[in-house]
Amino acid sequence: MKLNTKSRYAVMALADMSKFPINNPVSLRDISLRQSISLLYLEQIFLKLKKNEIVKSVRGSNGGYVLKRNPKNIKLSEIFQAVDQKVKTVGCKKDSKKGCNGKSVKCITHELWDELDIYINNFFENKNLSDLLMTKERKN
Amino acid sequence: MKLNTKSRYAVMALADMSKFPINNPVSLRDISLRQSISLLYLEQIFLKLKKNEIVKSVRGSNGGYVLKRNPKNIKLSEIFQAVDQKVKTVGCKKDSKKGCNGKSVKCITHELWDELDIYINNFFENKNLSDLLMTKERKN
DNA sequence: TAATACTTGACTATTTTAGTCGGGTATATA
DNA sequence: TATATACCCGACTAAAATAGTCAAGTATTA
């Protein structure tokens, strides 16, 4: 039950950006240095964030990326979706025709996993980018 | 964010066993057939469940496995621990010396992941084997 | 026009997962 | 006591996923 690095880095990078004035382009190079994330990998991640309307890009020198919305309005669930982090804890649910484990009926534990997915998604639905900063500020 | 099959099968198999009278050994062969799980794989899983005191084995013909406790007293969290399904959503937390991503301080999102782990573990702490059966019975 | 920074698809090493295989040992019962 | 049943256990492996890297660009600004 692990999160992949893509989701983690995406959240880290966006949290990093949130600390700067909105409309001020933040370059991936800077994020890369501050957060110790490979620049090339960040590029890959931001491509997805851009496609999913979470950030927009500003090309050229002094360019970078800008949050498309206020951090308060960017839910973690959106970020996760953008970088393809699926919260589908098991595979036996989409394939409704065949059912679980190739059987014609749902497996005993089917509902449990459904419930778990909803539970976890709920966590990400109720957190936004600015929540992260607030926690950090309270502590430091 | 996926559960591995080991955890899923472990829960399925134990839920299957829970339907039979306690002290009545249930053979892996039967579970294998009913739940469509490879017998060899089940053996591997039950070895761990046994080591972790969740089931005990009865050798010889007519043997099998028996739940060591009432299903009501077997929490899902124990099962997960037994089969090494760690709910450690990110890797950057044990290594307290080096901090996250090799930096000397915790990463911005560190607390978020801690919180997430606790949240998910909480789900499994509050579910036991008999909960699964009850849900099933209500529906059918 | 040089430097900076985004753009994009393809590629790859490493790790994890999801099992299988082989050769055991213990016990019940016929 | 023979034999079938069922647990025991370490080692192995194919396939998939992960975590990146690489190459070859394009756009913009100072």
Short mmCIF file of C-alpha atoms (C1' of nucleotides) in Angstrom, two decimals:
data_model
loop_
_atom_site.label_atom_id
_atom_site.label_comp_id
_atom_site.label_asym_id
_atom_site.label_seq_id
_atom_site.Cartn_x
_atom_site.Cartn_y
_atom_site.Cartn_z
CA MET A 1 0.00 0.00 0.00
CA LYS A 2 2.33 2.60 -1.26
CA LEU A 3 2.00 5.93 -2.92
CA ASN A 4 4.17 6.30 -6.00
CA THR A 5 6.81 8.99 -6.15
CA LYS A 6 4.99 10.81 -8.90
CA SER A 7 2.08 11.68 -6.63
CA ARG A 8 4.34 12.52 -3.77
CA TYR A 9 6.58 14.75 -5.84
CA ALA A 10 3.57 16.39 -7.44
CA VAL A 11 2.19 17.36 -4.08
CA MET A 12 5.60 18.46 -2.83
CA ALA A 13 6.25 20.59 -5.87
CA LEU A 14 2.85 22.23 -5.78
CA ALA A 15 3.17 22.90 -2.08
CA ASP A 16 6.52 24.50 -2.83
CA MET A 17 4.93 26.71 -5.48
CA SER A 18 2.11 27.69 -3.15
CA LYS A 19 4.57 29.53 -0.98
CA PHE A 20 5.24 32.08 -3.69
CA PRO A 21 2.98 34.91 -4.80
CA ILE A 22 0.47 33.73 -7.34
CA ASN A 23 1.23 34.87 -10.91
CA ASN A 24 4.93 34.68 -10.13
CA PRO A 25 6.28 31.93 -12.38
CA VAL A 26 8.31 29.35 -10.48
CA SER A 27 10.84 27.43 -12.56
CA LEU A 28 11.14 23.69 -12.33
CA ARG A 29 14.86 24.17 -11.87
CA ASP A 30 14.26 25.98 -8.62
CA ILE A 31 11.75 23.45 -7.40
CA SER A 32 14.16 20.72 -8.36
CA LEU A 33 16.90 22.25 -6.25
CA ARG A 34 14.75 23.08 -3.25
CA GLN A 35 12.95 19.76 -3.11
CA SER A 36 15.73 17.50 -4.36
CA ILE A 37 13.68 16.09 -7.18
CA SER A 38 15.16 15.32 -10.60
CA LEU A 39 14.43 18.13 -13.03
CA LEU A 40 13.69 15.72 -15.85
CA TYR A 41 11.24 13.85 -13.70
CA LEU A 42 9.55 17.07 -12.63
CA GLU A 43 9.06 17.99 -16.25
CA GLN A 44 7.22 14.77 -16.80
CA ILE A 45 5.03 15.40 -13.79
CA PHE A 46 4.23 19.00 -14.67
CA LEU A 47 3.20 18.03 -18.14
CA LYS A 48 0.38 16.08 -16.55
CA LEU A 49 -0.46 18.81 -14.09
CA LYS A 50 -0.71 21.21 -16.97
CA LYS A 51 -2.94 18.94 -19.03
CA ASN A 52 -5.20 18.66 -16.05
CA GLU A 53 -5.53 22.42 -15.60
CA ILE A 54 -3.82 22.56 -12.27
CA VAL A 55 -0.94 24.74 -13.43
CA LYS A 56 -0.20 26.80 -16.49
CA SER A 57 3.18 27.39 -18.06
CA VAL A 58 5.02 30.56 -18.92
CA ARG A 59 7.68 29.92 -21.53
CA GLY A 60 10.94 31.69 -22.13
CA SER A 61 13.47 33.03 -19.72
CA ASN A 62 12.10 33.99 -16.34
CA GLY A 63 9.34 31.62 -17.19
CA GLY A 64 8.13 28.72 -15.15
CA TYR A 65 4.84 27.41 -13.89
CA VAL A 66 1.99 29.18 -12.16
CA LEU A 67 -0.90 27.69 -10.20
CA LYS A 68 -4.09 28.04 -12.16
CA ARG A 69 -6.15 28.52 -9.04
CA ASN A 70 -5.80 29.56 -5.46
CA PRO A 71 -4.15 26.79 -3.38
CA LYS A 72 -7.31 26.70 -1.32
CA ASN A 73 -9.21 25.50 -4.35
CA ILE A 74 -6.84 22.75 -5.39
CA LYS A 75 -7.83 19.49 -3.79
CA LEU A 76 -5.27 16.73 -3.36
CA SER A 77 -7.66 14.36 -5.09
CA GLU A 78 -7.30 16.41 -8.28
CA ILE A 79 -3.54 16.24 -8.10
CA PHE A 80 -3.62 12.52 -7.65
CA GLN A 81 -5.94 12.04 -10.56
CA ALA A 82 -3.71 14.22 -12.71
CA VAL A 83 -0.64 12.08 -12.18
CA ASP A 84 -2.59 8.83 -12.54
CA GLN A 85 -2.35 7.77 -8.96
CA LYS A 86 -5.42 5.63 -8.77
CA VAL A 87 -6.90 4.80 -5.45
CA LYS A 88 -8.20 1.47 -6.62
CA THR A 89 -7.03 -0.80 -3.90
CA VAL A 90 -7.92 -3.99 -5.74
CA GLY A 91 -8.53 -4.92 -9.32
CA CYS A 92 -11.64 -7.02 -8.93
CA LYS A 93 -14.27 -4.39 -9.34
CA LYS A 94 -14.44 -2.86 -12.75
CA ASP A 95 -14.80 -6.18 -14.51
CA SER A 96 -18.41 -6.54 -13.53
CA LYS A 97 -19.14 -9.19 -16.13
CA LYS A 98 -16.72 -11.75 -14.89
CA GLY A 99 -16.78 -10.82 -11.24
CA CYS A 100 -13.93 -11.33 -8.87
CA ASN A 101 -11.19 -13.85 -9.42
CA GLY A 102 -12.90 -15.01 -12.55
CA LYS A 103 -15.99 -16.12 -10.70
CA SER A 104 -19.47 -15.14 -11.70
CA VAL A 105 -20.21 -13.61 -8.33
CA LYS A 106 -18.56 -10.92 -6.33
CA CYS A 107 -15.93 -12.16 -3.94
CA ILE A 108 -16.66 -12.24 -0.24
CA THR A 109 -14.57 -9.20 0.42
CA HIS A 110 -15.70 -7.15 -2.52
CA GLU A 111 -17.65 -4.62 -0.55
CA LEU A 112 -14.83 -4.16 1.88
CA TRP A 113 -12.49 -2.90 -0.82
CA ASP A 114 -15.14 -0.63 -2.24
CA GLU A 115 -15.59 0.84 1.18
CA LEU A 116 -11.84 1.25 1.60
CA ASP A 117 -11.48 3.09 -1.68
CA ILE A 118 -14.20 5.50 -0.75
CA TYR A 119 -12.65 5.99 2.64
CA ILE A 120 -9.21 6.84 1.23
CA ASN A 121 -10.55 9.05 -1.52
CA ASN A 122 -12.40 10.93 1.11
CA PHE A 123 -9.11 11.90 2.72
CA PHE A 124 -7.82 13.45 -0.46
CA GLU A 125 -11.12 15.11 -1.27
CA ASN A 126 -11.01 16.98 1.98
CA LYS A 127 -7.49 18.30 1.76
CA ASN A 128 -6.29 21.16 -0.36
CA LEU A 129 -2.89 22.66 -1.02
CA SER A 130 -3.25 25.47 1.46
CA ASP A 131 -4.00 22.98 4.22
CA LEU A 132 -0.46 21.72 3.85
CA LEU A 133 1.10 25.11 4.32
CA MET A 134 -1.00 25.89 7.33
CA THR A 135 0.10 22.76 9.14
CA LYS A 136 3.68 23.60 8.41
CA GLU A 137 3.34 27.14 9.66
CA ARG A 138 1.65 26.14 12.85
CA LYS A 139 4.59 23.90 13.70
CA ASN A 140 7.47 26.15 12.73
CA MET B 1 -2.15 2.96 -4.34
CA LYS B 2 -2.87 -0.67 -4.56
CA LEU B 3 -3.31 -3.51 -2.19
CA ASN B 4 -1.26 -6.54 -3.08
CA THR B 5 -2.95 -9.84 -3.78
CA LYS B 6 -1.44 -11.43 -0.72
CA SER B 7 -3.41 -9.21 1.62
CA ARG B 8 -6.51 -9.53 -0.41
CA TYR B 9 -6.29 -13.30 -0.61
CA ALA B 10 -5.48 -13.53 3.07
CA VAL B 11 -8.63 -11.66 3.98
CA MET B 12 -10.68 -13.64 1.48
CA ALA B 13 -9.40 -16.96 2.75
CA LEU B 14 -9.95 -16.08 6.39
CA ALA B 15 -13.40 -14.80 5.66
CA ASP B 16 -14.09 -18.10 3.94
CA MET B 17 -12.89 -20.02 7.00
CA SER B 18 -15.01 -17.90 9.30
CA LYS B 19 -18.10 -19.36 7.79
CA PHE B 20 -17.32 -22.78 9.18
CA PRO B 21 -17.66 -23.95 12.76
CA ILE B 22 -14.59 -23.06 14.77
CA ASN B 23 -12.33 -26.06 15.54
CA ASN B 24 -13.31 -27.60 12.26
CA PRO B 25 -10.12 -27.71 10.18
CA VAL B 26 -10.57 -26.20 6.75
CA SER B 27 -8.12 -27.42 4.12
CA LEU B 28 -6.35 -25.03 1.82
CA ARG B 29 -7.45 -27.20 -1.05
CA ASP B 30 -11.05 -26.38 -0.32
CA ILE B 31 -10.38 -22.70 0.11
CA SER B 32 -8.41 -22.75 -3.09
CA LEU B 33 -11.34 -24.22 -4.98
CA ARG B 34 -14.01 -22.04 -3.43
CA GLN B 35 -12.12 -18.77 -3.74
CA SER B 36 -10.19 -19.50 -6.96
CA ILE B 37 -6.82 -18.86 -5.39
CA SER B 38 -3.77 -20.93 -6.25
CA LEU B 39 -3.14 -23.61 -3.62
CA LEU B 40 0.60 -23.03 -3.68
CA TYR B 41 0.11 -19.36 -3.14
CA LEU B 42 -2.30 -19.98 -0.31
CA GLU B 43 0.29 -22.14 1.42
CA GLN B 44 2.70 -19.27 1.34
CA ILE B 45 0.12 -16.93 2.78
CA PHE B 46 -0.98 -19.29 5.52
CA LEU B 47 2.54 -19.84 6.64
CA LYS B 48 2.64 -16.21 7.56
CA LEU B 49 -0.78 -16.23 9.13
CA LYS B 50 0.34 -19.13 11.25
CA LYS B 51 3.56 -17.47 12.34
CA ASN B 52 1.53 -14.49 13.40
CA GLU B 53 -0.83 -16.53 15.53
CA ILE B 54 -3.90 -15.89 13.46
CA VAL B 55 -4.48 -19.51 12.52
CA LYS B 56 -3.14 -22.81 13.69
CA SER B 57 -2.56 -25.88 11.59
CA VAL B 58 -3.79 -29.42 11.96
CA ARG B 59 -1.57 -31.79 10.05
CA GLY B 60 -2.40 -35.10 8.47
CA SER B 61 -5.39 -36.21 6.53
CA ASN B 62 -8.59 -34.40 7.38
CA GLY B 63 -6.30 -31.68 8.59
CA GLY B 64 -6.30 -28.06 7.60
CA TYR B 65 -6.26 -24.71 9.31
CA VAL B 66 -8.30 -23.40 12.19
CA LEU B 67 -8.78 -19.81 13.33
CA LYS B 68 -6.94 -19.26 16.57
CA ARG B 69 -9.54 -16.83 17.82
CA ASN B 70 -13.11 -15.86 17.29
CA PRO B 71 -13.53 -13.92 14.00
CA LYS B 72 -14.81 -11.05 16.09
CA ASN B 73 -11.39 -10.73 17.67
CA ILE B 74 -9.33 -10.81 14.51
CA LYS B 75 -8.76 -7.31 13.23
CA LEU B 76 -7.93 -6.73 9.61
CA SER B 77 -4.90 -4.74 10.69
CA GLU B 78 -3.41 -7.91 12.17
CA ILE B 79 -3.96 -9.80 8.97
CA PHE B 80 -2.27 -7.10 6.97
CA GLN B 81 0.68 -6.99 9.26
CA ALA B 82 0.99 -10.75 9.07
CA VAL B 83 1.31 -10.79 5.30
CA ASP B 84 3.65 -7.80 5.23
CA GLN B 85 1.24 -5.38 3.71
CA LYS B 86 2.66 -2.23 5.07
CA VAL B 87 0.55 0.86 5.15
CA LYS B 88 3.51 3.12 4.73
CA THR B 89 2.38 5.33 1.95
CA VAL B 90 5.78 6.92 1.44
CA GLY B 91 9.32 5.95 2.23
CA CYS B 92 10.56 9.20 3.66
CA LYS B 93 9.76 8.71 7.26
CA LYS B 94 11.71 5.99 8.96
CA ASP B 95 15.04 7.43 7.99
CA SER B 96 14.88 10.17 10.58
CA LYS B 97 18.59 10.89 10.40
CA LYS B 98 18.69 11.87 6.80
CA GLY B 99 15.24 13.30 6.51
CA CYS B 100 13.19 13.28 3.35
CA ASN B 101 14.70 13.10 -0.11
CA GLY B 102 18.13 13.15 1.45
CA LYS B 103 17.65 16.54 2.99
CA SER B 104 18.37 17.30 6.59
CA VAL B 105 14.87 18.50 7.25
CA LYS B 106 11.50 16.91 6.81
CA CYS B 107 9.91 17.51 3.46
CA ILE B 108 7.00 19.92 3.21
CA THR B 109 4.50 17.15 2.89
CA HIS B 110 5.93 14.88 5.55
CA GLU B 111 3.14 15.37 8.02
CA LEU B 112 0.54 14.81 5.38
CA TRP B 113 1.75 11.29 4.72
CA ASP B 114 1.98 10.52 8.38
CA GLU B 115 -1.57 11.61 8.75
CA LEU B 116 -2.64 9.52 5.78
CA ASP B 117 -1.00 6.40 7.18
CA ILE B 118 -2.76 6.83 10.48
CA TYR B 119 -6.02 7.44 8.68
CA ILE B 120 -5.77 4.26 6.63
CA ASN B 121 -4.55 2.12 9.49
CA ASN B 122 -7.52 3.31 11.41
CA PHE B 123 -9.80 1.70 8.85
CA PHE B 124 -8.20 -1.68 9.33
CA GLU B 125 -8.03 -1.33 13.09
CA ASN B 126 -11.75 -0.93 13.25
CA LYS B 127 -12.73 -3.86 11.10
CA ASN B 128 -12.70 -7.48 12.09
CA LEU B 129 -13.40 -10.69 10.26
CA SER B 130 -16.94 -11.05 11.48
CA ASP B 131 -17.76 -7.59 10.17
CA LEU B 132 -17.20 -8.95 6.67
CA LEU B 133 -19.63 -11.79 7.09
CA MET B 134 -22.28 -9.57 8.56
CA THR B 135 -22.22 -7.23 5.62
CA LYS B 136 -22.53 -10.15 3.29
CA GLU B 137 -25.46 -11.63 5.18
CA ARG B 138 -27.35 -8.39 5.30
CA LYS B 139 -27.22 -8.14 1.54
CA ASN B 140 -28.06 -11.70 0.55
"C1'" DT C 1 20.79 36.26 -30.36
"C1'" DA C 2 21.90 33.92 -26.39
"C1'" DA C 3 20.14 32.06 -22.51
"C1'" DT C 4 16.48 30.27 -20.10
"C1'" DA C 5 12.79 27.29 -19.55
"C1'" DC C 6 9.02 24.60 -21.18
"C1'" DT C 7 7.62 20.20 -24.57
"C1'" DT C 8 7.31 15.54 -25.78
"C1'" DG C 9 7.98 10.83 -26.98
"C1'" DA C 10 10.87 7.07 -26.37
"C1'" DC C 11 13.79 4.40 -23.80
"C1'" DT C 12 15.71 1.62 -19.72
"C1'" DA C 13 17.44 -0.21 -15.27
"C1'" DT C 14 15.67 -1.66 -11.09
"C1'" DT C 15 12.35 -3.30 -8.04
"C1'" DT C 16 8.20 -5.43 -6.82
"C1'" DT C 17 4.62 -8.63 -7.51
"C1'" DA C 18 2.52 -12.74 -8.06
"C1'" DG C 19 3.07 -16.47 -8.27
"C1'" DT C 20 5.50 -21.67 -9.24
"C1'" DC C 21 8.60 -25.57 -8.08
"C1'" DG C 22 10.60 -29.21 -5.63
"C1'" DG C 23 11.33 -31.78 -2.09
"C1'" DG C 24 10.20 -32.36 2.20
"C1'" DT C 25 7.34 -33.82 7.21
"C1'" DA C 26 3.31 -35.11 10.17
"C1'" DT C 27 -0.96 -37.54 10.98
"C1'" DA C 28 -5.29 -40.14 10.42
"C1'" DT C 29 -7.47 -43.99 8.94
"C1'" DA C 30 -8.21 -48.15 6.41
"C1'" DT D 1 1.66 -50.13 8.86
"C1'" DA D 2 0.87 -48.30 4.26
"C1'" DT D 3 -0.83 -44.65 1.99
"C1'" DA D 4 -3.24 -40.66 1.11
"C1'" DT D 5 -3.91 -36.21 2.67
"C1'" DA D 6 -2.36 -31.89 4.00
"C1'" DC D 7 0.88 -28.83 6.01
"C1'" DC D 8 6.03 -26.99 5.59
"C1'" DC D 9 9.52 -24.08 3.56
"C1'" DG D 10 13.27 -22.16 0.87
"C1'" DA D 11 14.44 -20.98 -3.70
"C1'" DC D 12 13.32 -19.51 -8.02
"C1'" DT D 13 11.20 -16.71 -12.00
"C1'" DA D 14 8.28 -14.25 -15.50
"C1'" DA D 15 5.94 -10.20 -15.96
"C1'" DA D 16 4.58 -5.77 -14.67
"C1'" DA D 17 5.24 -1.43 -12.54
"C1'" DT D 18 8.21 2.18 -11.03
"C1'" DA D 19 11.34 5.72 -11.26
"C1'" DG D 20 13.59 7.76 -13.66
"C1'" DT D 21 16.91 9.35 -18.08
"C1'" DC D 22 17.73 10.92 -22.87
"C1'" DA D 23 17.37 13.36 -27.07
"C1'" DA D 24 15.83 16.65 -29.70
"C1'" DG D 25 13.24 19.99 -29.86
"C1'" DT D 26 10.14 25.10 -29.35
"C1'" DA D 27 8.95 29.64 -27.32
"C1'" DT D 28 10.14 33.88 -25.03
"C1'" DT D 29 12.65 37.53 -22.99
"C1'" DA D 30 16.49 40.40 -21.82
#
